Amino acid sequence: MLDYRDWHRFDVHVHHKRFGERPRSLRSRKVSLSAGEKTIVMVLPLIVAVVAHYEPASEEPPAESPRLLLMDELFPKLDFKNKAQLMGLLPTLELDAVFTSDKDRCEYASLDGIAIHVFQKLDDEQTTTTRMVWNGRSLRVTGEGEDTG
């Protein structure tokens, strides 16, 4: 819905041992990346652009609203280690996030907490949801009205 390229113009440079000592522009024909590497290279600028969008001017106080990041499909084609590193960035950057994923339960030690809602289709007309909470150490199913802190 929001395209960070409308907010900022920048050229992404990739530093990888395969490319030598100098970072290369992502636009370069000499840059070839795996699917996971491409995901990281495309997602990091998006996250940085969202953070920059929420940053107040130097003389303004910080906004008291959520700093929301909405993403469809949580970091596709990344392994557990790389997903954990990217997820660990979100609290550091003070971002509130909503993700969709058909597989990921966000059990990353880099997150101190996250609520997960799993939607399950019962039949053509009914859907149910199961709420789980990850507290940085364990995942548990929570019921309605239960304290999830």
JSON list of C-alpha atoms in Angstrom, two decimals:
[
{"chain": "A", "resi": 1, "resn": "MET", "atom": "CA", "xyz": [0.00, 0.00, 0.00]},
{"chain": "A", "resi": 2, "resn": "LEU", "atom": "CA", "xyz": [2.80, 2.41, 0.89]},
{"chain": "A", "resi": 3, "resn": "ASP", "atom": "CA", "xyz": [5.79, 2.42, -1.38]},
{"chain": "A", "resi": 4, "resn": "TYR", "atom": "CA", "xyz": [8.94, 3.63, 0.38]},
{"chain": "A", "resi": 5, "resn": "ARG", "atom": "CA", "xyz": [10.31, 4.74, -3.00]},
{"chain": "A", "resi": 6, "resn": "ASP", "atom": "CA", "xyz": [7.78, 7.60, -2.87]},
{"chain": "A", "resi": 7, "resn": "TRP", "atom": "CA", "xyz": [9.29, 8.84, 0.42]},
{"chain": "A", "resi": 8, "resn": "HIS", "atom": "CA", "xyz": [13.00, 8.44, -0.22]},
{"chain": "A", "resi": 9, "resn": "ARG", "atom": "CA", "xyz": [15.41, 8.03, -3.10]},
{"chain": "A", "resi": 10, "resn": "PHE", "atom": "CA", "xyz": [18.43, 5.95, -2.36]},
{"chain": "A", "resi": 11, "resn": "ASP", "atom": "CA", "xyz": [20.67, 3.39, -3.98]},
{"chain": "A", "resi": 12, "resn": "VAL", "atom": "CA", "xyz": [21.17, 0.16, -2.08]},
{"chain": "A", "resi": 13, "resn": "HIS", "atom": "CA", "xyz": [24.76, -1.08, -1.97]},
{"chain": "A", "resi": 14, "resn": "VAL", "atom": "CA", "xyz": [25.61, -4.65, -1.05]},
{"chain": "A", "resi": 15, "resn": "HIS", "atom": "CA", "xyz": [28.83, -5.63, 0.66]},
{"chain": "A", "resi": 16, "resn": "HIS", "atom": "CA", "xyz": [29.60, -9.31, 0.26]},
{"chain": "A", "resi": 17, "resn": "LYS", "atom": "CA", "xyz": [32.88, -11.20, 0.24]},
{"chain": "A", "resi": 18, "resn": "ARG", "atom": "CA", "xyz": [31.98, -12.57, -3.20]},
{"chain": "A", "resi": 19, "resn": "PHE", "atom": "CA", "xyz": [32.04, -9.03, -4.65]},
{"chain": "A", "resi": 20, "resn": "GLY", "atom": "CA", "xyz": [35.44, -7.97, -3.31]},
{"chain": "A", "resi": 21, "resn": "GLU", "atom": "CA", "xyz": [36.28, -5.18, -0.90]},
{"chain": "A", "resi": 22, "resn": "ARG", "atom": "CA", "xyz": [33.98, -2.47, -2.33]},
{"chain": "A", "resi": 23, "resn": "PRO", "atom": "CA", "xyz": [30.21, -2.50, -1.82]},
{"chain": "A", "resi": 24, "resn": "ARG", "atom": "CA", "xyz": [28.34, -2.73, -5.12]},
{"chain": "A", "resi": 25, "resn": "SER", "atom": "CA", "xyz": [25.09, -1.16, -6.16]},
{"chain": "A", "resi": 26, "resn": "LEU", "atom": "CA", "xyz": [22.18, -3.59, -6.11]},
{"chain": "A", "resi": 27, "resn": "ARG", "atom": "CA", "xyz": [21.50, -2.42, -9.67]},
{"chain": "A", "resi": 28, "resn": "SER", "atom": "CA", "xyz": [24.89, -3.72, -10.82]},
{"chain": "A", "resi": 29, "resn": "ARG", "atom": "CA", "xyz": [24.86, -6.73, -13.13]},
{"chain": "A", "resi": 30, "resn": "LYS", "atom": "CA", "xyz": [27.77, -8.08, -11.08]},
{"chain": "A", "resi": 31, "resn": "VAL", "atom": "CA", "xyz": [25.55, -8.54, -8.01]},
{"chain": "A", "resi": 32, "resn": "SER", "atom": "CA", "xyz": [23.96, -11.96, -7.84]},
{"chain": "A", "resi": 33, "resn": "LEU", "atom": "CA", "xyz": [22.26, -12.99, -4.61]},
{"chain": "A", "resi": 34, "resn": "SER", "atom": "CA", "xyz": [20.48, -16.04, -3.25]},
{"chain": "A", "resi": 35, "resn": "ALA", "atom": "CA", "xyz": [16.72, -15.80, -2.56]},
{"chain": "A", "resi": 36, "resn": "GLY", "atom": "CA", "xyz": [17.37, -15.24, 1.16]},
{"chain": "A", "resi": 37, "resn": "GLU", "atom": "CA", "xyz": [20.01, -12.60, 0.48]},
{"chain": "A", "resi": 38, "resn": "LYS", "atom": "CA", "xyz": [17.61, -10.80, -1.86]},
{"chain": "A", "resi": 39, "resn": "THR", "atom": "CA", "xyz": [14.97, -10.79, 0.87]},
{"chain": "A", "resi": 40, "resn": "ILE", "atom": "CA", "xyz": [17.37, -9.20, 3.36]},
{"chain": "A", "resi": 41, "resn": "VAL", "atom": "CA", "xyz": [18.58, -6.63, 0.83]},
{"chain": "A", "resi": 42, "resn": "MET", "atom": "CA", "xyz": [15.01, -5.64, -0.04]},
{"chain": "A", "resi": 43, "resn": "VAL", "atom": "CA", "xyz": [13.51, -5.72, 3.48]},
{"chain": "A", "resi": 44, "resn": "LEU", "atom": "CA", "xyz": [16.19, -3.75, 5.34]},
{"chain": "A", "resi": 45, "resn": "PRO", "atom": "CA", "xyz": [15.76, -0.58, 3.22]},
{"chain": "A", "resi": 46, "resn": "LEU", "atom": "CA", "xyz": [12.00, -0.85, 3.68]},
{"chain": "A", "resi": 47, "resn": "ILE", "atom": "CA", "xyz": [12.33, -1.04, 7.46]},
{"chain": "A", "resi": 48, "resn": "VAL", "atom": "CA", "xyz": [14.83, 1.84, 7.50]},
{"chain": "A", "resi": 49, "resn": "ALA", "atom": "CA", "xyz": [12.49, 3.95, 5.33]},
{"chain": "A", "resi": 50, "resn": "VAL", "atom": "CA", "xyz": [9.58, 3.28, 7.73]},
{"chain": "A", "resi": 51, "resn": "VAL", "atom": "CA", "xyz": [11.72, 4.29, 10.72]},
{"chain": "A", "resi": 52, "resn": "ALA", "atom": "CA", "xyz": [12.88, 7.46, 8.91]},
{"chain": "A", "resi": 53, "resn": "HIS", "atom": "CA", "xyz": [9.26, 8.29, 8.05]},
{"chain": "A", "resi": 54, "resn": "TYR", "atom": "CA", "xyz": [8.29, 8.17, 11.74]},
{"chain": "A", "resi": 55, "resn": "GLU", "atom": "CA", "xyz": [11.29, 10.16, 12.98]},
{"chain": "A", "resi": 56, "resn": "PRO", "atom": "CA", "xyz": [10.29, 13.67, 14.06]},
{"chain": "A", "resi": 57, "resn": "ALA", "atom": "CA", "xyz": [12.16, 16.75, 12.92]},
{"chain": "A", "resi": 58, "resn": "SER", "atom": "CA", "xyz": [15.00, 17.62, 15.30]},
{"chain": "A", "resi": 59, "resn": "GLU", "atom": "CA", "xyz": [12.98, 20.30, 17.12]},
{"chain": "A", "resi": 60, "resn": "GLU", "atom": "CA", "xyz": [9.81, 18.20, 17.47]},
{"chain": "A", "resi": 61, "resn": "PRO", "atom": "CA", "xyz": [8.99, 15.81, 20.33]},
{"chain": "A", "resi": 62, "resn": "PRO", "atom": "CA", "xyz": [8.61, 12.11, 19.45]},
{"chain": "A", "resi": 63, "resn": "ALA", "atom": "CA", "xyz": [5.15, 11.09, 18.28]},
{"chain": "A", "resi": 64, "resn": "GLU", "atom": "CA", "xyz": [2.98, 9.33, 20.84]},
{"chain": "A", "resi": 65, "resn": "SER", "atom": "CA", "xyz": [1.26, 7.18, 18.22]},
{"chain": "A", "resi": 66, "resn": "PRO", "atom": "CA", "xyz": [2.22, 3.62, 17.28]},
{"chain": "A", "resi": 67, "resn": "ARG", "atom": "CA", "xyz": [5.11, 3.32, 14.84]},
{"chain": "A", "resi": 68, "resn": "LEU", "atom": "CA", "xyz": [3.39, 0.72, 12.76]},
{"chain": "A", "resi": 69, "resn": "LEU", "atom": "CA", "xyz": [4.91, -1.66, 10.22]},
{"chain": "A", "resi": 70, "resn": "LEU", "atom": "CA", "xyz": [2.48, -3.89, 8.30]},
{"chain": "A", "resi": 71, "resn": "MET", "atom": "CA", "xyz": [3.95, -6.70, 6.21]},
{"chain": "A", "resi": 72, "resn": "ASP", "atom": "CA", "xyz": [2.39, -9.49, 4.22]},
{"chain": "A", "resi": 73, "resn": "GLU", "atom": "CA", "xyz": [4.41, -12.71, 4.50]},
{"chain": "A", "resi": 74, "resn": "LEU", "atom": "CA", "xyz": [7.01, -12.49, 7.20]},
{"chain": "A", "resi": 75, "resn": "PHE", "atom": "CA", "xyz": [10.50, -12.40, 5.66]},
{"chain": "A", "resi": 76, "resn": "PRO", "atom": "CA", "xyz": [10.01, -15.14, 3.04]},
{"chain": "A", "resi": 77, "resn": "LYS", "atom": "CA", "xyz": [12.90, -17.40, 2.05]},
{"chain": "A", "resi": 78, "resn": "LEU", "atom": "CA", "xyz": [14.97, -16.66, 5.14]},
{"chain": "A", "resi": 79, "resn": "ASP", "atom": "CA", "xyz": [16.40, -19.19, 7.54]},
{"chain": "A", "resi": 80, "resn": "PHE", "atom": "CA", "xyz": [15.70, -19.10, 11.28]},
{"chain": "A", "resi": 81, "resn": "LYS", "atom": "CA", "xyz": [18.95, -17.28, 12.18]},
{"chain": "A", "resi": 82, "resn": "ASN", "atom": "CA", "xyz": [18.40, -14.43, 9.70]},
{"chain": "A", "resi": 83, "resn": "LYS", "atom": "CA", "xyz": [14.71, -14.07, 10.63]},
{"chain": "A", "resi": 84, "resn": "ALA", "atom": "CA", "xyz": [15.69, -13.85, 14.29]},
{"chain": "A", "resi": 85, "resn": "GLN", "atom": "CA", "xyz": [18.16, -11.06, 13.51]},
{"chain": "A", "resi": 86, "resn": "LEU", "atom": "CA", "xyz": [15.58, -9.08, 11.50]},
{"chain": "A", "resi": 87, "resn": "MET", "atom": "CA", "xyz": [12.90, -9.59, 14.17]},
{"chain": "A", "resi": 88, "resn": "GLY", "atom": "CA", "xyz": [15.39, -8.39, 16.79]},
{"chain": "A", "resi": 89, "resn": "LEU", "atom": "CA", "xyz": [15.66, -5.09, 14.93]},
{"chain": "A", "resi": 90, "resn": "LEU", "atom": "CA", "xyz": [11.99, -4.22, 15.47]},
{"chain": "A", "resi": 91, "resn": "PRO", "atom": "CA", "xyz": [12.13, -3.55, 19.24]},
{"chain": "A", "resi": 92, "resn": "THR", "atom": "CA", "xyz": [15.49, -1.81, 18.83]},
{"chain": "A", "resi": 93, "resn": "LEU", "atom": "CA", "xyz": [13.93, 0.54, 16.26]},
{"chain": "A", "resi": 94, "resn": "GLU", "atom": "CA", "xyz": [10.80, 0.92, 18.44]},
{"chain": "A", "resi": 95, "resn": "LEU", "atom": "CA", "xyz": [8.49, -0.37, 15.71]},
{"chain": "A", "resi": 96, "resn": "ASP", "atom": "CA", "xyz": [5.07, -1.91, 16.30]},
{"chain": "A", "resi": 97, "resn": "ALA", "atom": "CA", "xyz": [4.45, -4.62, 13.73]},
{"chain": "A", "resi": 98, "resn": "VAL", "atom": "CA", "xyz": [1.68, -6.72, 12.24]},
{"chain": "A", "resi": 99, "resn": "PHE", "atom": "CA", "xyz": [2.67, -9.61, 9.98]},
{"chain": "A", "resi": 100, "resn": "THR", "atom": "CA", "xyz": [1.00, -12.36, 8.05]},
{"chain": "A", "resi": 101, "resn": "SER", "atom": "CA", "xyz": [2.60, -15.75, 7.70]},
{"chain": "A", "resi": 102, "resn": "ASP", "atom": "CA", "xyz": [1.36, -19.21, 6.97]},
{"chain": "A", "resi": 103, "resn": "LYS", "atom": "CA", "xyz": [4.17, -20.93, 8.91]},
{"chain": "A", "resi": 104, "resn": "ASP", "atom": "CA", "xyz": [6.11, -18.65, 11.25]},
{"chain": "A", "resi": 105, "resn": "ARG", "atom": "CA", "xyz": [5.27, -18.68, 14.96]},
{"chain": "A", "resi": 106, "resn": "CYS", "atom": "CA", "xyz": [7.91, -16.04, 15.84]},
{"chain": "A", "resi": 107, "resn": "GLU", "atom": "CA", "xyz": [9.69, -18.10, 18.49]},
{"chain": "A", "resi": 108, "resn": "TYR", "atom": "CA", "xyz": [12.81, -15.92, 18.45]},
{"chain": "A", "resi": 109, "resn": "ALA", "atom": "CA", "xyz": [14.85, -15.15, 21.54]},
{"chain": "A", "resi": 110, "resn": "SER", "atom": "CA", "xyz": [15.52, -11.75, 19.92]},
{"chain": "A", "resi": 111, "resn": "LEU", "atom": "CA", "xyz": [11.85, -10.84, 20.64]},
{"chain": "A", "resi": 112, "resn": "ASP", "atom": "CA", "xyz": [10.79, -10.21, 24.21]},
{"chain": "A", "resi": 113, "resn": "GLY", "atom": "CA", "xyz": [7.13, -10.77, 23.35]},
{"chain": "A", "resi": 114, "resn": "ILE", "atom": "CA", "xyz": [4.62, -11.12, 20.55]},
{"chain": "A", "resi": 115, "resn": "ALA", "atom": "CA", "xyz": [0.98, -12.17, 20.23]},
{"chain": "A", "resi": 116, "resn": "ILE", "atom": "CA", "xyz": [0.17, -14.60, 17.44]},
{"chain": "A", "resi": 117, "resn": "HIS", "atom": "CA", "xyz": [-3.29, -15.31, 16.08]},
{"chain": "A", "resi": 118, "resn": "VAL", "atom": "CA", "xyz": [-3.68, -18.45, 13.99]},
{"chain": "A", "resi": 119, "resn": "PHE", "atom": "CA", "xyz": [-6.81, -18.46, 11.82]},
{"chain": "A", "resi": 120, "resn": "GLN", "atom": "CA", "xyz": [-8.27, -21.83, 10.90]},
{"chain": "A", "resi": 121, "resn": "LYS", "atom": "CA", "xyz": [-11.12, -22.41, 8.48]},
{"chain": "A", "resi": 122, "resn": "LEU", "atom": "CA", "xyz": [-13.68, -24.83, 9.94]},
{"chain": "A", "resi": 123, "resn": "ASP", "atom": "CA", "xyz": [-15.94, -25.02, 6.89]},
{"chain": "A", "resi": 124, "resn": "ASP", "atom": "CA", "xyz": [-17.18, -22.76, 4.07]},
{"chain": "A", "resi": 125, "resn": "GLU", "atom": "CA", "xyz": [-18.78, -20.32, 6.53]},
{"chain": "A", "resi": 126, "resn": "GLN", "atom": "CA", "xyz": [-16.89, -20.57, 9.81]},
{"chain": "A", "resi": 127, "resn": "THR", "atom": "CA", "xyz": [-13.40, -19.65, 10.90]},
{"chain": "A", "resi": 128, "resn": "THR", "atom": "CA", "xyz": [-11.84, -19.87, 14.34]},
{"chain": "A", "resi": 129, "resn": "THR", "atom": "CA", "xyz": [-8.72, -18.34, 15.81]},
{"chain": "A", "resi": 130, "resn": "THR", "atom": "CA", "xyz": [-6.19, -19.56, 18.33]},
{"chain": "A", "resi": 131, "resn": "ARG", "atom": "CA", "xyz": [-4.19, -16.94, 20.23]},
{"chain": "A", "resi": 132, "resn": "MET", "atom": "CA", "xyz": [-0.65, -17.72, 21.31]},
{"chain": "A", "resi": 133, "resn": "VAL", "atom": "CA", "xyz": [1.84, -15.56, 23.17]},
{"chain": "A", "resi": 134, "resn": "TRP", "atom": "CA", "xyz": [5.61, -15.74, 22.88]},
{"chain": "A", "resi": 135, "resn": "ASN", "atom": "CA", "xyz": [7.34, -14.18, 25.91]},
{"chain": "A", "resi": 136, "resn": "GLY", "atom": "CA", "xyz": [10.93, -14.44, 24.69]},
{"chain": "A", "resi": 137, "resn": "ARG", "atom": "CA", "xyz": [11.38, -17.91, 26.20]},
{"chain": "A", "resi": 138, "resn": "SER", "atom": "CA", "xyz": [8.28, -20.00, 25.57]},
{"chain": "A", "resi": 139, "resn": "LEU", "atom": "CA", "xyz": [5.11, -20.10, 23.49]},
{"chain": "A", "resi": 140, "resn": "ARG", "atom": "CA", "xyz": [1.76, -20.73, 25.12]},
{"chain": "A", "resi": 141, "resn": "VAL", "atom": "CA", "xyz": [-1.83, -20.84, 24.00]},
{"chain": "A", "resi": 142, "resn": "THR", "atom": "CA", "xyz": [-3.97, -18.27, 25.80]},
{"chain": "A", "resi": 143, "resn": "GLY", "atom": "CA", "xyz": [-7.72, -18.25, 26.33]},
{"chain": "A", "resi": 144, "resn": "GLU", "atom": "CA", "xyz": [-10.19, -15.36, 26.32]},
{"chain": "A", "resi": 145, "resn": "GLY", "atom": "CA", "xyz": [-9.82, -13.10, 29.33]},
{"chain": "A", "resi": 146, "resn": "GLU", "atom": "CA", "xyz": [-6.56, -14.73, 30.41]},
{"chain": "A", "resi": 147, "resn": "ASP", "atom": "CA", "xyz": [-3.70, -12.47, 31.44]},
{"chain": "A", "resi": 148, "resn": "THR", "atom": "CA", "xyz": [-1.10, -12.65, 28.66]},
{"chain": "A", "resi": 149, "resn": "GLY", "atom": "CA", "xyz": [1.63, -10.54, 30.28]}
]
